[in-house]
mmCIF file of C-alpha atoms in Angstrom:
data_model
loop_
_atom_site.group_PDB
_atom_site.id
_atom_site.type_symbol
_atom_site.label_atom_id
_atom_site.label_comp_id
_atom_site.label_asym_id
_atom_site.label_seq_id
_atom_site.Cartn_x
_atom_site.Cartn_y
_atom_site.Cartn_z
ATOM 1 C CA MET A 28 21.381 -17.656 -13.015
ATOM 2 C CA LYS A 29 24.506 -17.049 -10.937
ATOM 3 C CA LYS A 30 23.770 -20.221 -8.969
ATOM 4 C CA TRP A 31 23.691 -22.257 -12.172
ATOM 5 C CA LEU A 32 26.980 -20.796 -13.372
ATOM 6 C CA PHE A 33 28.551 -21.366 -9.967
ATOM 7 C CA ALA A 34 27.303 -24.984 -9.918
ATOM 8 C CA ALA A 35 28.571 -25.580 -13.460
ATOM 9 C CA GLY A 36 31.957 -24.064 -12.598
ATOM 10 C CA LEU A 37 32.184 -26.157 -9.442
ATOM 11 C CA GLY A 38 31.280 -29.261 -11.457
ATOM 12 C CA LEU A 39 34.001 -28.528 -14.018
ATOM 13 C CA ALA A 40 36.544 -27.945 -11.258
ATOM 14 C CA MET A 41 35.627 -31.250 -9.628
ATOM 15 C CA ALA A 42 35.835 -33.072 -12.959
ATOM 16 C CA ALA A 43 39.251 -31.566 -13.666
ATOM 17 C CA SER A 44 40.395 -32.515 -10.181
ATOM 18 C CA ALA A 45 39.157 -36.082 -10.658
ATOM 19 C CA SER A 46 40.948 -36.416 -13.991
ATOM 20 C CA VAL A 47 44.191 -35.188 -12.429
ATOM 21 C CA GLN A 48 43.820 -37.711 -9.627
ATOM 22 C CA ALA A 49 43.030 -40.463 -12.128
ATOM 23 C CA ALA A 50 46.160 -39.638 -14.131
ATOM 24 C CA ASP A 51 48.227 -40.511 -11.061
ATOM 25 C CA SER A 52 46.865 -44.052 -11.143
ATOM 26 C CA ILE A 53 47.266 -44.690 -14.876
ATOM 27 C CA ALA A 54 50.318 -46.298 -16.422
ATOM 28 C CA VAL A 55 51.362 -47.647 -19.787
ATOM 29 C CA VAL A 56 53.284 -50.771 -20.668
ATOM 30 C CA ASN A 57 54.712 -51.782 -24.046
ATOM 31 C CA MET A 58 53.232 -55.273 -24.377
ATOM 32 C CA GLY A 59 54.812 -55.960 -27.778
ATOM 33 C CA ASN A 60 58.285 -55.172 -26.515
ATOM 34 C CA LEU A 61 57.714 -57.201 -23.334
ATOM 35 C CA PHE A 62 56.439 -60.185 -25.286
ATOM 36 C CA GLN A 63 59.432 -60.128 -27.615
ATOM 37 C CA GLN A 64 61.993 -59.811 -24.818
ATOM 38 C CA VAL A 65 60.384 -62.493 -22.649
ATOM 39 C CA ALA A 66 60.075 -64.865 -25.614
ATOM 40 C CA GLN A 67 63.780 -64.412 -26.405
ATOM 41 C CA SER A 68 64.902 -64.833 -22.824
ATOM 42 C CA THR A 69 62.859 -67.985 -22.280
ATOM 43 C CA GLY A 70 63.946 -69.584 -25.559
ATOM 44 C CA VAL A 71 60.429 -70.435 -26.709
ATOM 45 C CA SER A 72 61.360 -70.441 -30.389
ATOM 46 C CA LYS A 73 64.295 -72.815 -29.791
ATOM 47 C CA THR A 74 62.052 -75.125 -27.773
ATOM 48 C CA LEU A 75 59.487 -75.261 -30.554
ATOM 49 C CA GLU A 76 62.186 -75.698 -33.182
ATOM 50 C CA ASN A 77 63.640 -78.668 -31.313
ATOM 51 C CA GLU A 78 60.191 -80.136 -30.743
ATOM 52 C CA PHE A 79 59.368 -80.154 -34.454
ATOM 53 C CA LYS A 80 62.847 -80.770 -35.856
ATOM 54 C CA GLY A 81 62.267 -84.473 -36.575
ATOM 55 C CA ARG A 82 59.010 -83.970 -38.410
ATOM 56 C CA ALA A 83 60.449 -81.041 -40.386
ATOM 57 C CA SER A 84 63.400 -83.088 -41.590
ATOM 58 C CA GLU A 85 61.061 -85.972 -42.503
ATOM 59 C CA LEU A 86 58.996 -83.564 -44.612
ATOM 60 C CA GLN A 87 62.131 -82.190 -46.270
ATOM 61 C CA ASN A 88 63.233 -85.730 -47.143
ATOM 62 C CA MET A 89 59.786 -86.522 -48.527
ATOM 63 C CA GLU A 90 59.846 -83.344 -50.602
ATOM 64 C CA GLY A 91 63.310 -84.136 -51.984
ATOM 65 C CA ASP A 92 62.248 -87.673 -52.880
ATOM 66 C CA LEU A 93 59.096 -86.357 -54.507
ATOM 67 C CA GLN A 94 61.043 -83.836 -56.586
ATOM 68 C CA SER A 95 63.564 -86.438 -57.735
ATOM 69 C CA LYS A 96 60.752 -88.791 -58.806
ATOM 70 C CA MET A 97 59.055 -85.947 -60.690
ATOM 71 C CA GLN A 98 62.296 -85.098 -62.490
ATOM 72 C CA ARG A 99 62.885 -88.743 -63.341
ATOM 73 C CA LEU A 100 59.329 -89.059 -64.711
ATOM 74 C CA GLN A 101 59.778 -85.921 -66.815
ATOM 75 C CA ARG A 102 63.129 -87.096 -68.091
ATOM 76 C CA ASP A 103 62.265 -90.759 -68.742
ATOM 77 C CA GLY A 104 58.489 -90.516 -69.201
ATOM 78 C CA SER A 105 58.585 -90.223 -72.954
ATOM 79 C CA THR A 106 60.646 -93.415 -73.297
ATOM 80 C CA MET A 107 58.670 -95.475 -70.747
ATOM 81 C CA LYS A 108 55.951 -97.921 -71.622
ATOM 82 C CA ALA A 109 52.483 -96.448 -71.216
ATOM 83 C CA ALA A 110 51.604 -98.814 -68.360
ATOM 84 C CA ASP A 111 54.863 -98.044 -66.503
ATOM 85 C CA ARG A 112 54.414 -94.304 -66.986
ATOM 86 C CA SER A 113 50.812 -94.481 -65.778
ATOM 87 C CA LYS A 114 51.875 -96.452 -62.697
ATOM 88 C CA ALA A 115 54.677 -93.981 -61.966
ATOM 89 C CA GLU A 116 52.266 -91.033 -62.310
ATOM 90 C CA LYS A 117 49.768 -92.671 -59.936
ATOM 91 C CA ASP A 118 52.524 -93.385 -57.423
ATOM 92 C CA LEU A 119 53.722 -89.811 -57.722
ATOM 93 C CA MET A 120 50.218 -88.429 -57.196
ATOM 94 C CA ALA A 121 49.711 -90.654 -54.137
ATOM 95 C CA GLN A 122 53.061 -89.607 -52.689
ATOM 96 C CA ARG A 123 52.271 -85.932 -53.349
ATOM 97 C CA GLN A 124 48.916 -86.304 -51.576
ATOM 98 C CA GLN A 125 50.595 -88.029 -48.624
ATOM 99 C CA PHE A 126 53.176 -85.227 -48.452
ATOM 100 C CA GLN A 127 50.512 -82.522 -48.535
ATOM 101 C CA THR A 128 48.536 -84.237 -45.771
ATOM 102 C CA LYS A 129 51.598 -84.567 -43.555
ATOM 103 C CA ALA A 130 52.704 -81.005 -44.276
ATOM 104 C CA GLN A 131 49.270 -79.652 -43.400
ATOM 105 C CA ALA A 132 49.140 -81.661 -40.152
ATOM 106 C CA PHE A 133 52.660 -80.499 -39.309
ATOM 107 C CA GLU A 134 51.742 -76.850 -39.865
ATOM 108 C CA GLN A 135 48.573 -77.152 -37.792
ATOM 109 C CA ASP A 136 50.436 -78.833 -34.916
ATOM 110 C CA ARG A 137 53.212 -76.257 -35.043
ATOM 111 C CA GLN A 138 50.714 -73.392 -35.048
ATOM 112 C CA ARG A 139 48.774 -74.928 -32.146
ATOM 113 C CA ARG A 140 51.925 -75.342 -30.055
ATOM 114 C CA SER A 141 53.067 -71.841 -30.922
ATOM 115 C CA ASN A 142 49.728 -70.462 -29.760
ATOM 116 C CA GLU A 143 49.966 -72.484 -26.531
ATOM 117 C CA GLU A 144 53.412 -71.076 -25.776
ATOM 118 C CA ARG A 145 52.277 -67.546 -26.629
ATOM 119 C CA GLY A 146 49.326 -67.982 -24.303
ATOM 120 C CA LYS A 147 51.639 -69.018 -21.483
ATOM 121 C CA LEU A 148 53.858 -65.987 -22.070
ATOM 122 C CA VAL A 149 50.908 -63.615 -22.196
ATOM 123 C CA THR A 150 49.602 -65.055 -18.914
ATOM 124 C CA ARG A 151 53.003 -64.580 -17.271
ATOM 125 C CA ILE A 152 53.245 -61.019 -18.547
ATOM 126 C CA GLN A 153 49.700 -60.175 -17.462
ATOM 127 C CA SER A 154 50.393 -61.529 -13.978
ATOM 128 C CA ALA A 155 53.548 -59.436 -13.774
ATOM 129 C CA VAL A 156 51.673 -56.325 -14.961
ATOM 130 C CA LYS A 157 49.041 -56.900 -12.276
ATOM 131 C CA LYS A 158 51.657 -57.374 -9.558
ATOM 132 C CA VAL A 159 53.607 -54.256 -10.542
ATOM 133 C CA ALA A 160 50.380 -52.241 -10.783
ATOM 134 C CA ASP A 161 49.253 -53.449 -7.355
ATOM 135 C CA ASP A 162 52.669 -52.720 -5.833
ATOM 136 C CA LYS A 163 52.729 -49.192 -7.267
ATOM 137 C CA GLY A 164 49.063 -48.427 -6.569
ATOM 138 C CA ILE A 165 48.136 -48.132 -10.236
ATOM 139 C CA ASP A 166 44.473 -48.555 -11.118
ATOM 140 C CA VAL A 167 44.665 -48.661 -14.923
ATOM 141 C CA VAL A 168 47.425 -50.009 -17.166
ATOM 142 C CA LEU A 169 47.155 -49.436 -20.910
ATOM 143 C CA ASP A 170 49.183 -50.905 -23.750
ATOM 144 C CA ALA A 171 51.544 -48.161 -24.925
ATOM 145 C CA ASN A 172 50.958 -49.192 -28.548
ATOM 146 C CA THR A 173 47.234 -48.395 -28.322
ATOM 147 C CA VAL A 174 47.557 -45.023 -26.609
ATOM 148 C CA ALA A 175 47.539 -42.052 -28.975
ATOM 149 C CA TYR A 176 49.076 -39.725 -26.411
ATOM 150 C CA ALA A 177 50.340 -40.065 -22.875
ATOM 151 C CA GLY A 178 51.570 -37.032 -20.984
ATOM 152 C CA SER A 179 54.630 -36.980 -18.795
ATOM 153 C CA SER A 180 52.541 -37.724 -15.698
ATOM 154 C CA VAL A 181 51.625 -41.183 -17.059
ATOM 155 C CA LYS A 182 54.114 -43.761 -15.835
ATOM 156 C CA ASP A 183 55.734 -46.309 -18.148
ATOM 157 C CA ILE A 184 56.124 -49.525 -16.146
ATOM 158 C CA THR A 185 57.515 -51.702 -18.948
ATOM 159 C CA SER A 186 60.956 -52.109 -17.355
ATOM 160 C CA ASP A 187 59.441 -52.930 -13.954
ATOM 161 C CA VAL A 188 57.219 -55.587 -15.511
ATOM 162 C CA LEU A 189 60.173 -57.066 -17.406
ATOM 163 C CA LYS A 190 62.128 -57.394 -14.146
ATOM 164 C CA GLN A 191 59.099 -59.049 -12.534
ATOM 165 C CA VAL A 192 58.702 -61.588 -15.357
ATOM 166 C CA LYS A 193 62.370 -62.578 -15.378
#
């Protein structure tokens, strides 16, 4: 019986020793903060804004024209001939459909490009995390936002990764 207790105690001591050693090679990084800072410093949002500026203004012009035609139809519709009012309503419906199609395509293209740029940033950040972890001899890096608790022995390498990305 003493042998079993001794073996169990030795096993617990080894497990505790292994967890202490593992804690030395674990670090956390705040990915959300990194992503935000890198996105701001690289000007991704400005790039996308400039890329889609022309199409956005075209859609705004179409929307303004559509609204003015709707107001005119509401204002003058009761005094128009039935055939003229019907033609104006059909034109308005066609223009509204065209606007909705263009707006949907615009939103899809903008979302696709945004996802592409985010993907590029995430790849850059992940490469920087790997390099910093390799340089510091860290085996495991966790996102600080997903860790419930990290003791003082766990290193936060967010600032080192940010320097590496920039």
